[in-house]
Short mmCIF file of N, CA and C in Angstrom, two decimals:
data_model
loop_
_atom_site.label_atom_id
_atom_site.label_comp_id
_atom_site.label_asym_id
_atom_site.label_seq_id
_atom_site.Cartn_x
_atom_site.Cartn_y
_atom_site.Cartn_z
N UNK A 1 167.25 89.63 112.10
CA UNK A 1 166.67 90.30 110.90
C UNK A 1 165.32 90.66 110.97
N UNK A 2 164.53 90.12 111.94
CA UNK A 2 163.29 90.67 112.47
C UNK A 2 163.08 91.96 113.10
N UNK A 3 164.31 92.17 113.74
CA UNK A 3 164.24 93.31 114.53
C UNK A 3 164.92 94.63 113.69
N UNK A 4 165.39 94.38 112.40
CA UNK A 4 165.74 95.22 111.45
C UNK A 4 164.76 95.48 110.51
N UNK A 5 163.71 94.60 110.36
CA UNK A 5 162.55 95.03 109.53
C UNK A 5 161.51 95.79 110.23
N UNK A 6 161.53 95.33 111.70
CA UNK A 6 160.65 96.05 112.54
C UNK A 6 161.09 97.76 112.55
N UNK A 7 162.71 97.91 112.92
CA UNK A 7 163.04 99.36 112.81
C UNK A 7 162.80 100.02 111.64
N UNK A 8 163.06 99.41 110.54
CA UNK A 8 162.66 100.13 109.22
C UNK A 8 161.23 100.34 109.11
N UNK A 9 160.41 99.50 109.26
CA UNK A 9 159.14 99.93 109.19
C UNK A 9 158.64 101.27 110.17
N UNK A 10 159.31 101.07 111.35
CA UNK A 10 158.93 102.16 112.27
C UNK A 10 159.38 103.30 111.83
N UNK A 11 160.46 103.51 111.29
CA UNK A 11 161.32 104.78 110.96
C UNK A 11 160.50 104.93 109.49
N UNK A 12 160.18 104.36 108.61
CA UNK A 12 159.62 104.64 107.43
C UNK A 12 158.16 105.31 107.70
N UNK A 13 157.63 104.71 108.88
CA UNK A 13 156.00 105.21 108.85
C UNK A 13 156.35 106.64 109.80
N UNK A 14 157.26 106.68 110.46
CA UNK A 14 157.51 108.07 111.23
C UNK A 14 157.82 109.13 110.15
N UNK A 15 158.46 108.90 109.08
CA UNK A 15 158.71 109.84 108.20
C UNK A 15 157.30 110.02 107.26
N UNK A 16 157.02 108.88 106.87
CA UNK A 16 155.70 109.21 106.03
C UNK A 16 154.35 109.88 106.84
N UNK A 17 154.51 109.76 108.03
CA UNK A 17 153.54 110.44 108.84
C UNK A 17 153.87 111.67 109.65
N UNK A 18 154.90 112.32 109.26
CA UNK A 18 155.72 113.42 109.78
C UNK A 18 154.75 114.41 109.88
N UNK A 19 153.86 114.72 108.85
CA UNK A 19 152.91 115.93 109.00
C UNK A 19 151.76 115.65 109.83
N UNK A 20 151.54 114.51 110.25
CA UNK A 20 150.55 114.16 111.13
C UNK A 20 151.12 113.69 112.54
N UNK A 21 152.02 114.36 113.14
CA UNK A 21 153.01 113.53 114.15
C UNK A 21 151.87 113.29 115.26
N UNK A 22 151.16 114.26 115.53
CA UNK A 22 150.21 114.23 116.69
C UNK A 22 149.32 113.06 116.92
N UNK A 23 148.88 112.62 115.54
CA UNK A 23 147.80 111.55 115.49
C UNK A 23 148.86 110.13 115.60
N UNK A 24 149.96 110.31 114.95
CA UNK A 24 150.98 109.07 115.13
C UNK A 24 151.43 108.81 116.41
N UNK A 25 151.76 109.89 117.07
CA UNK A 25 152.21 109.60 118.60
C UNK A 25 151.08 109.31 119.54
N UNK A 26 149.93 109.88 119.04
CA UNK A 26 148.71 109.51 120.11
C UNK A 26 148.35 107.83 119.90
N UNK A 27 148.41 107.65 118.73
CA UNK A 27 148.20 105.91 118.37
C UNK A 27 149.19 105.19 118.86
N UNK A 28 150.48 105.51 118.84
CA UNK A 28 151.57 104.81 119.47
C UNK A 28 151.37 104.72 120.72
N UNK A 29 151.19 105.77 121.65
CA UNK A 29 151.08 105.82 123.00
C UNK A 29 149.84 105.11 123.52
N UNK A 30 148.55 105.16 122.87
CA UNK A 30 147.48 104.36 123.03
C UNK A 30 147.61 103.24 123.13
N UNK A 31 148.59 102.59 121.74
CA UNK A 31 148.74 101.32 121.75
C UNK A 31 149.49 100.53 122.62
N UNK A 32 150.74 101.34 123.21
CA UNK A 32 151.36 100.96 124.42
C UNK A 32 150.67 100.76 125.74
N UNK A 33 150.02 101.70 125.85
CA UNK A 33 149.05 101.67 127.08
C UNK A 33 148.26 100.61 127.26
N UNK A 34 147.48 100.37 126.14
CA UNK A 34 146.60 99.24 126.10
C UNK A 34 147.23 97.93 126.15
N UNK A 35 147.96 97.55 125.36
CA UNK A 35 148.69 96.34 125.10
C UNK A 35 149.45 95.92 126.43
N UNK A 36 150.23 96.95 126.86
CA UNK A 36 150.99 96.84 128.27
C UNK A 36 149.95 96.26 129.49
N UNK A 37 148.87 96.96 129.39
CA UNK A 37 148.05 96.70 130.66
C UNK A 37 147.20 95.37 130.26
N UNK A 38 146.96 95.07 129.08
CA UNK A 38 146.49 93.81 128.82
C UNK A 38 147.18 92.70 128.98
N UNK A 39 148.75 93.04 128.69
CA UNK A 39 149.31 91.72 129.18
C UNK A 39 149.80 91.71 130.59
N UNK A 40 149.90 92.76 131.23
CA UNK A 40 150.19 92.90 132.51
C UNK A 40 149.26 91.87 133.46
N UNK A 41 147.89 92.11 133.00
CA UNK A 41 146.93 91.34 133.63
C UNK A 41 147.02 89.87 133.48
N UNK A 42 147.02 89.62 131.99
CA UNK A 42 147.08 88.31 131.43
C UNK A 42 148.18 87.39 132.02
N UNK A 43 149.32 87.98 132.13
CA UNK A 43 150.28 87.17 132.60
C UNK A 43 150.39 86.77 134.11
N UNK A 44 149.30 87.36 134.93
CA UNK A 44 148.90 87.02 136.33
C UNK A 44 148.32 85.52 136.14
N UNK A 45 147.97 85.00 135.19
CA UNK A 45 147.67 83.54 135.03
C UNK A 45 148.57 82.70 135.38
N UNK A 46 149.86 83.13 134.93
CA UNK A 46 151.02 82.38 135.14
C UNK A 46 151.13 81.84 136.46
N UNK A 47 150.73 82.91 137.44
CA UNK A 47 151.04 82.75 138.93
C UNK A 47 149.82 81.96 139.50
N UNK A 48 148.74 82.40 139.05
CA UNK A 48 147.49 81.45 139.47
C UNK A 48 146.77 80.80 138.15
N UNK A 49 147.31 79.62 138.11
CA UNK A 49 146.64 78.97 136.69
C UNK A 49 145.14 78.84 136.90
N UNK A 50 144.66 78.70 138.38
CA UNK A 50 143.18 78.10 138.35
C UNK A 50 142.24 79.34 137.96
N UNK A 51 142.66 80.26 137.91
CA UNK A 51 142.08 81.53 137.34
C UNK A 51 142.31 82.11 136.05
N UNK A 52 143.11 81.13 135.25
CA UNK A 52 143.57 81.71 133.81
C UNK A 52 142.81 82.20 132.99
N UNK A 53 141.25 81.42 132.75
CA UNK A 53 140.51 82.21 131.90
C UNK A 53 140.16 83.66 132.35
N UNK A 54 139.58 83.75 133.76
CA UNK A 54 139.29 84.82 134.11
C UNK A 54 140.35 86.03 134.04
N UNK A 55 141.36 85.91 134.03
CA UNK A 55 142.64 86.65 133.73
C UNK A 55 142.56 87.37 132.40
N UNK A 56 142.45 86.24 131.42
CA UNK A 56 142.36 86.63 130.00
C UNK A 56 141.41 87.27 129.66
N UNK A 57 140.26 87.03 130.11
CA UNK A 57 138.99 87.74 129.75
C UNK A 57 139.04 89.09 130.38
N UNK A 58 139.47 89.17 131.67
CA UNK A 58 139.55 90.55 132.28
C UNK A 58 140.67 91.38 131.31
N UNK A 59 141.80 90.80 130.96
CA UNK A 59 142.83 91.48 130.10
C UNK A 59 142.27 92.01 128.76
N UNK A 60 141.46 91.14 128.36
CA UNK A 60 140.89 91.67 126.84
C UNK A 60 140.06 92.53 127.10
N UNK A 61 139.09 92.85 128.16
CA UNK A 61 138.11 93.73 128.48
C UNK A 61 138.94 95.01 128.74
N UNK A 62 139.90 95.06 129.56
CA UNK A 62 140.96 96.03 129.83
C UNK A 62 141.45 96.86 128.63
N UNK A 63 142.01 96.02 127.80
CA UNK A 63 142.60 96.56 126.74
C UNK A 63 141.57 97.26 125.83
N UNK A 64 140.46 96.51 125.60
CA UNK A 64 139.24 97.04 125.04
C UNK A 64 138.75 98.49 125.61
N UNK A 65 138.64 98.34 127.05
CA UNK A 65 138.22 99.59 127.58
C UNK A 65 139.26 100.77 127.55
N UNK A 66 140.57 100.43 127.61
CA UNK A 66 141.63 101.39 127.54
C UNK A 66 141.32 102.04 126.04
N UNK A 67 141.31 101.20 125.09
CA UNK A 67 141.20 101.80 123.53
C UNK A 67 140.05 102.46 123.32
N UNK A 68 138.99 102.06 123.82
CA UNK A 68 137.57 102.80 123.66
C UNK A 68 137.76 104.31 124.17
N UNK A 69 138.13 103.92 125.55
CA UNK A 69 138.29 105.50 126.12
C UNK A 69 139.40 106.31 125.65
N UNK A 70 140.44 105.90 125.27
CA UNK A 70 141.15 106.80 124.55
C UNK A 70 141.01 107.21 123.12
N UNK A 71 140.22 106.32 122.34
CA UNK A 71 139.73 106.88 121.06
C UNK A 71 138.73 108.05 121.26
N UNK A 72 137.89 107.83 122.29
CA UNK A 72 136.77 108.82 122.48
C UNK A 72 137.31 110.23 123.00
N UNK A 73 138.35 109.91 124.01
CA UNK A 73 139.23 111.02 124.37
C UNK A 73 139.60 111.86 123.38
N UNK A 74 140.49 111.08 122.26
CA UNK A 74 141.30 111.86 121.44
C UNK A 74 140.27 112.66 120.45
N UNK A 75 139.04 112.06 120.22
CA UNK A 75 138.47 112.53 119.26
C UNK A 75 137.58 113.58 119.69
N UNK A 76 137.00 113.41 121.07
CA UNK A 76 136.49 114.69 121.57
C UNK A 76 137.34 115.85 122.04
N UNK A 77 138.44 115.46 122.15
CA UNK A 77 139.29 116.58 122.45
C UNK A 77 139.96 117.40 121.19
N UNK A 78 139.84 116.61 119.98
CA UNK A 78 140.23 117.02 118.71
C UNK A 78 141.83 117.35 118.81
N UNK A 79 142.42 116.15 119.15
CA UNK A 79 143.91 116.16 119.32
C UNK A 79 144.50 115.73 118.02
N UNK A 80 143.59 114.87 117.33
CA UNK A 80 144.36 114.35 116.08
C UNK A 80 143.72 115.19 114.81
N UNK A 81 144.64 114.80 113.82
CA UNK A 81 144.11 115.85 112.64
C UNK A 81 143.83 114.43 111.76
N UNK A 82 144.31 113.45 111.66
CA UNK A 82 144.36 112.44 110.85
C UNK A 82 143.80 111.08 111.34
N UNK A 83 142.69 110.52 111.01
CA UNK A 83 142.05 109.27 111.69
C UNK A 83 142.96 108.25 111.19
N UNK A 84 143.16 108.22 109.92
CA UNK A 84 143.94 107.09 109.16
C UNK A 84 145.28 106.81 109.74
N UNK A 85 145.96 107.99 109.94
CA UNK A 85 147.26 107.72 110.77
C UNK A 85 147.38 107.26 111.97
N UNK A 86 146.13 107.71 112.72
CA UNK A 86 146.11 107.25 113.94
C UNK A 86 145.87 105.70 113.98
N UNK A 87 145.10 105.41 113.14
CA UNK A 87 144.51 103.67 113.02
C UNK A 87 145.85 103.16 112.64
N UNK A 88 146.57 103.20 111.76
CA UNK A 88 147.89 102.71 110.99
C UNK A 88 148.77 102.60 112.43
N UNK A 89 149.16 103.80 112.95
CA UNK A 89 149.89 103.51 114.18
C UNK A 89 149.54 102.72 115.32
N UNK A 90 148.12 102.70 115.62
CA UNK A 90 147.66 102.05 116.77
C UNK A 90 147.85 100.67 116.14
N UNK A 91 147.29 100.22 115.17
CA UNK A 91 147.32 98.71 114.55
C UNK A 91 148.68 98.25 114.62
N UNK A 92 149.71 99.07 114.00
CA UNK A 92 151.09 98.43 113.80
C UNK A 92 151.75 98.38 115.18
N UNK A 93 151.48 99.25 115.98
CA UNK A 93 152.36 99.17 117.37
C UNK A 93 151.83 98.22 118.41
N UNK A 94 150.70 98.01 118.01
CA UNK A 94 149.72 96.86 118.84
C UNK A 94 150.34 95.48 118.51
N UNK A 95 150.66 95.13 117.12
CA UNK A 95 151.15 94.05 116.79
C UNK A 95 152.77 94.18 117.12
N UNK A 96 153.55 95.14 116.94
CA UNK A 96 154.82 95.33 117.49
C UNK A 96 154.97 94.99 118.98
N UNK A 97 154.30 95.59 119.62
CA UNK A 97 154.27 95.60 121.19
C UNK A 97 153.94 94.19 121.51
N UNK A 98 153.15 93.58 120.94
CA UNK A 98 152.60 92.18 121.30
C UNK A 98 153.87 91.02 120.88
N UNK A 99 154.66 91.28 119.88
CA UNK A 99 155.85 90.60 119.36
C UNK A 99 156.95 90.69 120.46
N UNK A 100 157.09 91.89 120.90
CA UNK A 100 158.08 92.48 121.60
C UNK A 100 158.11 91.70 123.08
N UNK A 101 156.66 91.89 123.46
CA UNK A 101 156.45 91.32 124.93
C UNK A 101 156.44 89.75 124.69
N UNK A 102 156.00 89.11 123.77
CA UNK A 102 155.98 87.67 123.77
C UNK A 102 157.62 86.90 123.61
N UNK A 103 158.30 87.74 122.88
CA UNK A 103 159.69 87.50 122.91
C UNK A 103 160.35 87.52 124.09
N UNK A 104 160.03 88.82 124.82
CA UNK A 104 161.04 88.78 125.96
C UNK A 104 160.23 87.94 127.15
N UNK A 105 159.04 87.42 126.99
CA UNK A 105 158.64 86.27 128.02
C UNK A 105 159.28 85.13 127.76
N UNK A 106 159.29 84.67 126.31
CA UNK A 106 160.00 83.48 126.02
C UNK A 106 161.60 83.40 126.54
N UNK A 107 162.00 84.76 126.12
CA UNK A 107 163.63 84.78 126.65
C UNK A 107 163.58 84.48 128.11
N UNK A 108 162.91 85.06 128.95
CA UNK A 108 162.74 85.00 130.23
C UNK A 108 162.54 83.44 130.78
N UNK A 109 161.52 82.96 130.15
CA UNK A 109 161.26 81.37 130.18
C UNK A 109 162.70 80.54 130.03
N UNK A 110 163.41 80.83 128.83
CA UNK A 110 164.37 80.23 128.76
C UNK A 110 165.59 80.44 129.88
N UNK A 111 165.73 81.63 130.05
CA UNK A 111 166.82 81.48 131.35
C UNK A 111 166.32 81.10 132.41
N UNK A 112 165.13 80.86 132.75
CA UNK A 112 164.45 80.35 134.04
C UNK A 112 164.67 78.74 133.78
N UNK A 113 164.42 78.23 132.59
CA UNK A 113 164.84 76.69 132.26
C UNK A 113 166.17 76.28 132.86
N UNK A 114 166.97 77.53 132.47
CA UNK A 114 168.51 77.11 132.50
C UNK A 114 169.10 77.01 134.00
N UNK A 115 167.92 77.67 134.72
CA UNK A 115 168.68 77.94 136.30
C UNK A 115 168.14 76.71 137.17
N UNK A 116 166.95 75.91 136.57
CA UNK A 116 166.51 74.76 137.26
C UNK A 116 166.72 73.41 136.70
N UNK A 117 166.37 72.50 137.47
CA UNK A 117 166.53 71.14 136.76
C UNK A 117 165.39 70.17 137.52
N UNK A 118 164.94 69.33 136.58
CA UNK A 118 163.83 68.32 137.49
C UNK A 118 164.71 67.28 138.27
N UNK A 119 163.87 67.08 139.35
CA UNK A 119 164.44 66.06 140.33
C UNK A 119 163.76 64.66 140.08
N UNK A 120 164.81 63.74 139.66
CA UNK A 120 164.14 62.46 139.27
C UNK A 120 162.83 62.18 138.65
N UNK A 121 162.40 62.96 137.79
CA UNK A 121 161.26 62.83 136.65
C UNK A 121 159.88 63.12 137.70
N UNK A 122 160.14 63.89 138.86
CA UNK A 122 158.88 63.87 139.77
C UNK A 122 158.00 65.00 139.56
N UNK A 123 158.58 65.86 138.79
CA UNK A 123 157.68 67.26 138.54
C UNK A 123 158.06 68.36 139.63
N UNK A 124 159.11 67.86 140.33
CA UNK A 124 159.79 68.88 141.29
C UNK A 124 161.18 69.53 140.68
N UNK A 125 161.33 70.94 140.98
CA UNK A 125 162.42 71.36 140.48
C UNK A 125 163.31 71.71 141.55
N UNK A 126 164.76 71.84 141.23
CA UNK A 126 165.52 72.45 142.41
C UNK A 126 166.37 73.57 141.59
N UNK A 127 166.67 74.45 142.30
CA UNK A 127 167.52 75.81 141.62
C UNK A 127 168.93 75.14 141.28
N UNK A 128 169.49 75.49 140.30
CA UNK A 128 171.02 75.23 139.99
C UNK A 128 171.80 76.31 140.12
N UNK A 129 172.93 75.80 141.06
CA UNK A 129 174.01 77.10 141.71
C UNK A 129 174.85 77.36 140.98
#
């Protein structure tokens, strides 16, 4: 149901903003790049938990830097014609990509949990074959 609602919203927005396609596509692309880089850095905290806070701060700063650089570049190059369309596309796709990435991580975690089991409540795990 959620996937259907997301698909309908994306198609409706694409139709509504078809006159300002450049603004819509630039907002969409900038959201994908910023959120993806942020999550790529933030999920490194899973591998190194002692640096979790550092990774989260660096991820937030990277997302902010990419967003600011992208917005400055887009406005200085006069690529977009409708700032409102750009803003709506960026905000919506940031939320959608965040949802998709978090669902993907939850799905991967569920698969990983099914492939291992705890050994005698010791906190150690073995892989199931």
